[in-house]
Amino acid sequence: MIQRILNRWAEISKRYYLLIIVIALVIASMSFISAKETEIDTNYLGFFYPDTNYMEEIRFLQSEFPGTETAQILVKVDRIAAKTVLEDDILLMTEELVDAVSDVAGVKSVTSVLDLGSTKAGILLRPLEDRNPYINDELRYSLITVKLDATEVPERTELVETFQKTIAKVNRVGGSTVTLTGGIAWGYAWDNAIRIGFRSSIIVGFIAIFILLFLLFKSPTTPFVIMIPVLVAVFASFGLMHFINVPLNFLTAMFGAVTLGLGVDYSIHLVHRYHEELAHGNENALNKACMTIGRNTFFTSLTTMAAFSAMALSPIRMLGEYGLMSFIAISFSALCVFLFIPSLLILEERVGWGARTLDYSWFSRTLGT
């Protein structure tokens, strides 16, 4: 039955290949727009289901008895400037920083070294245990602590960017640096790392695979035939991820690269078998390739899907979402290969690009191999 369906689809692809290619590009475009809206969640509370033991109580405490979040600003002077954070110009800058961040929405209080005194001499007269929360022993670092009302604090990304803009408006003293740090900055850094890592893995993976396909098939067009359905699968997977409210986290962000790898694997088998049938003079090369490879690839994707998707049963939400994304990404990889590669192969054949191959013998001769 599977072979009959694949044979029938091969015939449809021969007749309506242009329409199918257009549909693939539309799906990729719409999915890409949706995928860009996928949320990033690095909050540990989001890693567990609400009914997990103890998590319901923790969520209740956070909602009914909200605490105080903390942001910190680190002031540093370099050794070359031969200054300390207690010099008059640095203390003046510290005062301006305190005044600036005090006006940010949700700020309850701001503490700094100025709470010990307004001059270097006055601050150094204070006991060491009083100075430790604000300055280090070498007097090269000063810490400004900003306490925030958890009920009034805006979304983390907005808050961090507001602090960064506020700090940037304060004139810096030569030889000094001012950096936002603390728990809020830590979470913001995690979010950015996941976003950048996800984007980079997709781009680098695509380029690396494209180059390898170019060297393997010695054709300028075959890599596009293979990679277009794979990219449709990637975009469709993460576009659906946005609609079903599965966020990007430490695990689900991995499935961009995983989808690339699985989709390319399926595609190479199909394209290679198609080229073999053409070389044997088979007039129904596409039908033969789809029927032969299709059944094996179908069951291969099912077994891979079953292994990864079993994690959807995990009581940890992050692992459960990883299992769900496994099911989506693997199924989309196989579907896009069988739905779109036959049409792209027909387009390549009709235009005549598939017959063009590159000769690398000059490169081998140059290397003496």
Short mmCIF file of C-alpha atoms in Angstrom, two decimals:
data_model
loop_
_atom_site.label_atom_id
_atom_site.label_comp_id
_atom_site.label_asym_id
_atom_site.label_seq_id
_atom_site.Cartn_x
_atom_site.Cartn_y
_atom_site.Cartn_z
CA MET A 1 0.00 0.00 0.00
CA ILE A 2 2.81 2.41 0.89
CA GLN A 3 4.51 1.72 -2.44
CA ARG A 4 1.27 2.33 -4.35
CA ILE A 5 0.79 5.67 -2.60
CA LEU A 6 4.37 6.70 -3.35
CA ASN A 7 4.03 5.62 -6.96
CA ARG A 8 0.85 7.65 -7.29
CA TRP A 9 2.52 10.69 -5.72
CA ALA A 10 5.42 10.38 -8.17
CA GLU A 11 2.93 10.60 -11.04
CA ILE A 12 1.26 13.64 -9.46
CA SER A 13 4.65 15.28 -9.00
CA LYS A 14 5.46 14.82 -12.68
CA ARG A 15 2.26 16.56 -13.71
CA TYR A 16 2.00 19.36 -11.13
CA TYR A 17 5.63 19.86 -10.14
CA LEU A 18 5.55 23.65 -10.48
CA LEU A 19 2.46 23.99 -8.30
CA ILE A 20 3.95 21.70 -5.66
CA ILE A 21 7.18 23.72 -5.60
CA VAL A 22 5.21 26.95 -5.16
CA ILE A 23 3.27 25.36 -2.29
CA ALA A 24 6.56 24.34 -0.67
CA LEU A 25 7.91 27.88 -0.88
CA VAL A 26 4.68 29.35 0.51
CA ILE A 27 4.75 26.92 3.45
CA ALA A 28 8.39 27.78 4.11
CA SER A 29 7.72 31.53 4.03
CA MET A 30 4.68 31.40 6.31
CA SER A 31 6.40 29.01 8.71
CA PHE A 32 9.49 31.21 8.87
CA ILE A 33 7.37 34.21 9.88
CA SER A 34 5.69 32.13 12.58
CA ALA A 35 8.97 30.59 13.77
CA LYS A 36 10.42 34.06 14.41
CA GLU A 37 7.71 34.57 17.04
CA THR A 38 8.60 31.43 19.01
CA GLU A 39 9.21 32.33 22.64
CA ILE A 40 12.36 31.53 24.59
CA ASP A 41 11.95 30.16 28.10
CA THR A 42 14.94 29.65 30.42
CA ASN A 43 12.96 30.08 33.64
CA TYR A 44 13.37 26.90 35.70
CA LEU A 45 9.64 26.97 36.58
CA GLY A 46 8.89 26.41 32.91
CA PHE A 47 10.88 23.18 32.93
CA PHE A 48 8.22 21.40 35.03
CA TYR A 49 4.54 20.65 34.58
CA PRO A 50 2.21 22.54 36.98
CA ASP A 51 1.16 19.31 38.73
CA THR A 52 4.74 18.25 39.49
CA ASN A 53 5.29 17.69 43.23
CA TYR A 54 6.14 20.90 45.08
CA MET A 55 5.95 23.05 41.93
CA GLU A 56 2.32 24.06 42.53
CA GLU A 57 3.28 25.42 45.96
CA ILE A 58 6.28 27.26 44.54
CA ARG A 59 4.14 28.90 41.86
CA PHE A 60 1.55 29.83 44.49
CA LEU A 61 4.17 31.48 46.68
CA GLN A 62 5.57 33.44 43.77
CA SER A 63 2.14 34.70 42.76
CA GLU A 64 0.66 35.38 46.22
CA PHE A 65 3.81 36.41 48.06
CA PRO A 66 6.00 38.01 45.40
CA GLY A 67 9.53 38.70 46.53
CA THR A 68 12.12 41.21 45.48
CA GLU A 69 14.25 40.68 42.41
CA THR A 70 17.74 42.11 42.23
CA ALA A 71 19.80 43.73 39.51
CA GLN A 72 23.39 44.74 40.03
CA ILE A 73 25.66 47.24 38.32
CA LEU A 74 29.40 46.62 38.44
CA VAL A 75 31.74 49.62 38.23
CA LYS A 76 35.35 48.77 37.38
CA VAL A 77 38.52 50.83 36.96
CA ASP A 78 41.60 49.51 35.18
CA ARG A 79 45.10 49.41 36.61
CA ILE A 80 46.56 51.56 33.84
CA ALA A 81 44.50 54.54 34.96
CA ALA A 82 45.97 54.05 38.48
CA LYS A 83 42.61 54.91 39.99
CA THR A 84 40.29 53.40 42.55
CA VAL A 85 36.52 53.38 42.56
CA LEU A 86 36.67 55.89 45.42
CA GLU A 87 38.17 58.77 43.39
CA ASP A 88 36.01 61.87 43.26
CA ASP A 89 35.13 61.54 39.55
CA ILE A 90 34.21 57.85 39.94
CA LEU A 91 32.06 58.62 42.99
CA LEU A 92 30.33 61.36 41.02
CA MET A 93 29.64 58.90 38.19
CA THR A 94 28.33 56.40 40.76
CA GLU A 95 25.95 59.04 42.09
CA GLU A 96 24.68 59.73 38.58
CA LEU A 97 24.14 56.01 38.01
CA VAL A 98 22.18 55.70 41.26
CA ASP A 99 19.97 58.64 40.32
CA ALA A 100 19.41 57.32 36.80
CA VAL A 101 18.38 53.77 37.73
CA SER A 102 16.22 54.99 40.61
CA ASP A 103 13.77 56.35 38.04
CA VAL A 104 13.32 52.98 36.29
CA ALA A 105 9.83 51.50 36.76
CA GLY A 106 9.65 48.85 39.46
CA VAL A 107 12.78 49.96 41.37
CA LYS A 108 12.22 49.88 45.14
CA SER A 109 15.66 50.88 46.39
CA VAL A 110 19.23 51.40 45.25
CA THR A 111 22.29 50.87 47.45
CA SER A 112 25.89 51.74 46.64
CA VAL A 113 29.21 52.68 48.16
CA LEU A 114 27.79 56.19 48.61
CA ASP A 115 25.76 54.79 51.50
CA LEU A 116 29.08 54.66 53.42
CA GLY A 117 30.08 58.23 52.69
CA SER A 118 30.60 60.78 49.97
CA THR A 119 34.43 60.93 49.98
CA LYS A 120 37.25 58.43 49.72
CA ALA A 121 38.59 59.24 53.17
CA GLY A 122 35.21 58.94 54.81
CA ILE A 123 34.48 55.60 53.16
CA LEU A 124 37.84 54.10 54.12
CA LEU A 125 37.23 55.01 57.76
CA ARG A 126 34.31 52.57 57.82
CA PRO A 127 34.97 49.00 59.09
CA LEU A 128 35.92 46.37 56.51
CA GLU A 129 32.72 44.37 57.08
CA ASP A 130 30.68 47.47 56.18
CA ARG A 131 32.64 48.03 52.98
CA ASN A 132 32.61 44.43 51.69
CA PRO A 133 29.07 44.53 50.18
CA TYR A 134 30.03 47.55 48.06
CA ILE A 135 33.76 47.49 47.16
CA ASN A 136 36.49 44.86 46.95
CA ASP A 137 39.77 44.95 48.90
CA GLU A 138 41.77 46.36 45.98
CA LEU A 139 39.25 49.18 45.49
CA ARG A 140 39.00 48.36 41.76
CA TYR A 141 35.39 47.19 41.83
CA SER A 142 32.25 48.83 43.14
CA LEU A 143 28.80 47.25 43.22
CA ILE A 144 25.48 49.06 42.90
CA THR A 145 22.53 46.90 44.00
CA VAL A 146 19.07 47.64 42.64
CA LYS A 147 16.10 45.97 44.36
CA LEU A 148 12.96 45.58 42.25
CA ASP A 149 9.35 44.97 43.17
CA ALA A 150 8.50 41.63 41.50
CA THR A 151 4.86 42.70 40.99
CA GLU A 152 5.81 45.80 39.01
CA VAL A 153 8.80 44.55 37.05
CA PRO A 154 8.19 44.38 33.27
CA GLU A 155 9.22 41.42 31.10
CA ARG A 156 12.89 40.49 31.58
CA THR A 157 14.14 41.42 28.12
CA GLU A 158 12.43 44.81 28.32
CA LEU A 159 13.79 45.40 31.83
CA VAL A 160 17.39 44.54 30.94
CA GLU A 161 17.33 46.66 27.80
CA THR A 162 15.86 49.56 29.81
CA PHE A 163 18.67 49.29 32.34
CA GLN A 164 21.28 49.11 29.59
CA LYS A 165 19.92 52.24 27.89
CA THR A 166 19.74 54.06 31.23
CA ILE A 167 23.33 53.17 32.12
CA ALA A 168 24.54 54.16 28.65
CA LYS A 169 23.22 57.71 29.13
CA VAL A 170 25.55 58.33 32.08
CA ASN A 171 28.89 59.86 31.11
CA ARG A 172 31.73 57.43 31.75
CA VAL A 173 34.93 58.42 33.44
CA GLY A 174 38.07 57.54 31.48
CA GLY A 175 39.50 54.17 32.51
CA SER A 176 36.22 52.92 33.95
CA THR A 177 33.61 50.42 32.77
CA VAL A 178 30.03 49.98 33.91
CA THR A 179 28.28 46.61 33.43
CA LEU A 180 24.81 45.34 34.27
CA THR A 181 25.03 41.99 36.09
CA GLY A 182 23.08 39.88 38.58
CA GLY A 183 20.30 37.33 38.18
CA ILE A 184 18.29 39.36 35.67
CA ALA A 185 21.30 39.83 33.40
CA TRP A 186 22.09 36.12 33.76
CA GLY A 187 18.65 35.14 32.46
CA TYR A 188 18.89 37.67 29.64
CA ALA A 189 22.30 36.26 28.66
CA TRP A 190 20.83 32.72 28.56
CA ASP A 191 17.99 33.86 26.33
CA ASN A 192 20.37 35.56 23.92
CA ALA A 193 22.73 32.58 23.93
CA ILE A 194 19.89 30.22 22.97
CA ARG A 195 18.63 32.57 20.26
CA ILE A 196 22.10 33.14 18.76
CA GLY A 197 23.10 29.49 19.13
CA PHE A 198 19.92 28.32 17.42
CA ARG A 199 20.36 30.73 14.53
CA SER A 200 24.07 29.98 14.16
CA SER A 201 23.58 26.20 14.20
CA ILE A 202 21.01 26.46 11.40
CA ILE A 203 23.18 28.74 9.24
CA VAL A 204 26.48 26.92 9.79
CA GLY A 205 24.81 23.51 9.43
CA PHE A 206 23.16 24.55 6.17
CA ILE A 207 26.39 25.92 4.68
CA ALA A 208 28.44 22.88 5.74
CA ILE A 209 25.89 20.40 4.38
CA PHE A 210 25.50 22.40 1.15
CA ILE A 211 29.26 22.31 0.53
CA LEU A 212 29.42 18.57 1.19
CA LEU A 213 26.50 17.93 -1.16
CA PHE A 214 28.17 20.07 -3.81
CA LEU A 215 31.34 17.97 -3.55
CA LEU A 216 29.38 14.70 -3.47
CA PHE A 217 27.09 15.22 -6.46
CA LYS A 218 29.41 17.58 -8.40
CA SER A 219 26.32 19.52 -9.44
CA PRO A 220 25.46 23.18 -8.79
CA THR A 221 21.72 22.41 -8.55
CA THR A 222 21.39 19.07 -6.73
CA PRO A 223 22.30 20.61 -3.33
CA PHE A 224 19.34 22.98 -3.77
CA VAL A 225 17.06 20.07 -4.68
CA ILE A 226 18.03 18.36 -1.43
CA MET A 227 18.16 21.37 0.90
CA ILE A 228 14.93 23.16 -0.06
CA PRO A 229 12.63 20.43 1.35
CA VAL A 230 14.86 20.16 4.42
CA LEU A 231 14.56 23.89 5.11
CA VAL A 232 10.79 23.64 4.63
CA ALA A 233 10.80 20.92 7.31
CA VAL A 234 12.88 23.07 9.68
CA PHE A 235 10.71 26.15 9.28
CA ALA A 236 7.47 24.16 9.45
CA SER A 237 8.60 22.41 12.65
CA PHE A 238 9.42 25.60 14.49
CA GLY A 239 6.46 27.45 13.00
CA LEU A 240 4.16 24.79 14.47
CA MET A 241 6.16 25.04 17.68
CA HIS A 242 4.95 28.63 18.04
CA PHE A 243 1.28 27.70 17.48
CA ILE A 244 1.27 24.90 20.08
CA ASN A 245 3.09 27.13 22.60
CA VAL A 246 6.25 25.06 22.95
CA PRO A 247 9.08 27.47 23.83
CA LEU A 248 12.71 27.32 22.83
CA ASN A 249 14.81 26.09 25.72
CA PHE A 250 18.09 24.29 26.25
CA LEU A 251 16.80 21.11 24.56
CA THR A 252 14.19 22.13 21.97
CA ALA A 253 16.65 24.58 20.38
CA MET A 254 18.71 21.57 19.30
CA PHE A 255 16.11 20.34 16.87
CA GLY A 256 16.97 22.81 14.15
CA ALA A 257 20.27 21.01 13.54
CA VAL A 258 18.67 17.59 14.14
CA THR A 259 16.00 18.26 11.50
CA LEU A 260 18.68 19.35 9.04
CA GLY A 261 20.64 16.16 9.58
CA LEU A 262 17.68 13.79 9.37
CA GLY A 263 16.13 15.49 6.35
CA VAL A 264 19.39 15.50 4.40
CA ASP A 265 19.91 11.81 5.19
CA TYR A 266 16.50 10.90 3.76
CA SER A 267 16.99 13.18 0.75
CA ILE A 268 20.39 11.79 -0.23
CA HIS A 269 19.00 8.24 -0.36
CA LEU A 270 16.13 9.28 -2.61
CA VAL A 271 18.17 11.48 -4.97
CA HIS A 272 20.98 8.96 -5.24
CA ARG A 273 18.57 6.14 -6.09
CA TYR A 274 16.88 8.36 -8.68
CA HIS A 275 20.24 9.03 -10.36
CA GLU A 276 21.01 5.29 -10.35
CA GLU A 277 17.72 4.49 -12.08
CA LEU A 278 18.38 7.19 -14.67
CA ALA A 279 21.82 5.74 -15.34
CA HIS A 280 20.20 2.36 -15.98
CA GLY A 281 17.89 3.98 -18.54
CA ASN A 282 14.72 3.49 -16.53
CA GLU A 283 11.98 5.72 -17.95
CA ASN A 284 10.11 5.62 -14.63
CA ALA A 285 13.18 6.39 -12.55
CA LEU A 286 11.29 8.69 -10.20
CA ASN A 287 8.55 6.13 -9.53
CA LYS A 288 11.08 3.39 -8.91
CA ALA A 289 13.18 5.55 -6.59
CA CYS A 290 10.16 6.67 -4.55
CA MET A 291 8.76 3.16 -4.20
CA THR A 292 12.08 1.53 -3.34
CA ILE A 293 13.47 4.09 -0.95
CA GLY A 294 10.12 5.32 0.33
CA ARG A 295 9.10 2.20 2.21
CA ASN A 296 12.48 1.84 3.95
CA THR A 297 12.68 5.53 4.79
CA PHE A 298 9.13 5.47 6.11
CA PHE A 299 9.91 2.75 8.63
CA THR A 300 13.31 4.24 9.43
CA SER A 301 11.67 7.53 10.34
CA LEU A 302 9.07 5.67 12.43
CA THR A 303 11.71 3.86 14.49
CA THR A 304 13.74 7.03 14.98
CA MET A 305 10.58 8.90 15.90
CA ALA A 306 9.56 6.23 18.40
CA ALA A 307 12.92 6.34 20.17
CA PHE A 308 13.08 10.12 20.50
CA SER A 309 9.37 10.66 21.09
CA ALA A 310 9.37 8.32 24.10
CA MET A 311 10.77 11.26 26.07
CA ALA A 312 7.39 12.95 25.73
CA LEU A 313 6.32 10.75 28.65
CA SER A 314 8.90 12.35 30.95
CA PRO A 315 7.47 14.10 34.04
CA ILE A 316 9.92 16.93 33.35
CA ARG A 317 8.24 19.34 30.98
CA MET A 318 11.46 20.30 29.18
CA LEU A 319 12.14 16.65 28.28
CA GLY A 320 8.50 16.13 27.38
CA GLU A 321 8.61 19.06 24.96
CA TYR A 322 11.83 17.67 23.54
CA GLY A 323 10.01 14.39 22.84
CA LEU A 324 7.10 16.25 21.23
CA MET A 325 9.46 18.26 19.04
CA SER A 326 11.18 14.99 18.08
CA PHE A 327 7.89 13.66 16.76
CA ILE A 328 7.18 16.88 14.85
CA ALA A 329 10.67 17.40 13.41
CA ILE A 330 11.26 13.79 12.31
CA SER A 331 7.81 13.42 10.75
CA PHE A 332 8.15 16.74 8.93
CA SER A 333 11.61 15.76 7.66
CA ALA A 334 10.29 12.56 6.07
CA LEU A 335 7.11 14.22 4.76
CA CYS A 336 8.88 17.14 3.11
CA VAL A 337 11.36 14.82 1.41
CA PHE A 338 8.62 12.71 -0.19
CA LEU A 339 6.29 15.61 -0.90
CA PHE A 340 8.72 18.05 -2.51
CA ILE A 341 11.89 16.33 -3.74
CA PRO A 342 10.15 14.49 -6.62
CA SER A 343 8.87 17.81 -8.00
CA LEU A 344 12.28 19.45 -7.63
CA LEU A 345 13.92 16.51 -9.43
CA ILE A 346 11.43 16.88 -12.29
CA LEU A 347 12.14 20.62 -12.48
CA GLU A 348 15.87 19.92 -12.55
CA GLU A 349 15.39 17.39 -15.33
CA ARG A 350 13.03 19.54 -17.44
CA VAL A 351 15.30 22.57 -17.28
CA GLY A 352 18.34 20.45 -18.03
CA TRP A 353 20.36 21.49 -15.00
CA GLY A 354 20.69 17.98 -13.65
CA ALA A 355 22.93 16.91 -16.51
CA ARG A 356 25.53 19.53 -15.61
CA THR A 357 28.32 18.20 -13.45
CA LEU A 358 31.63 19.72 -12.47
CA ASP A 359 35.05 18.25 -13.13
CA TYR A 360 37.38 18.29 -10.12
CA SER A 361 40.23 16.45 -11.82
CA TRP A 362 42.29 19.65 -12.06
CA PHE A 363 42.15 19.94 -8.28
CA SER A 364 43.32 16.34 -7.87
CA ARG A 365 46.16 16.89 -10.31
CA THR A 366 47.18 20.04 -8.43
CA LEU A 367 47.42 18.05 -5.20
CA GLY A 368 49.21 15.22 -6.95
CA THR A 369 46.45 12.75 -6.06
#
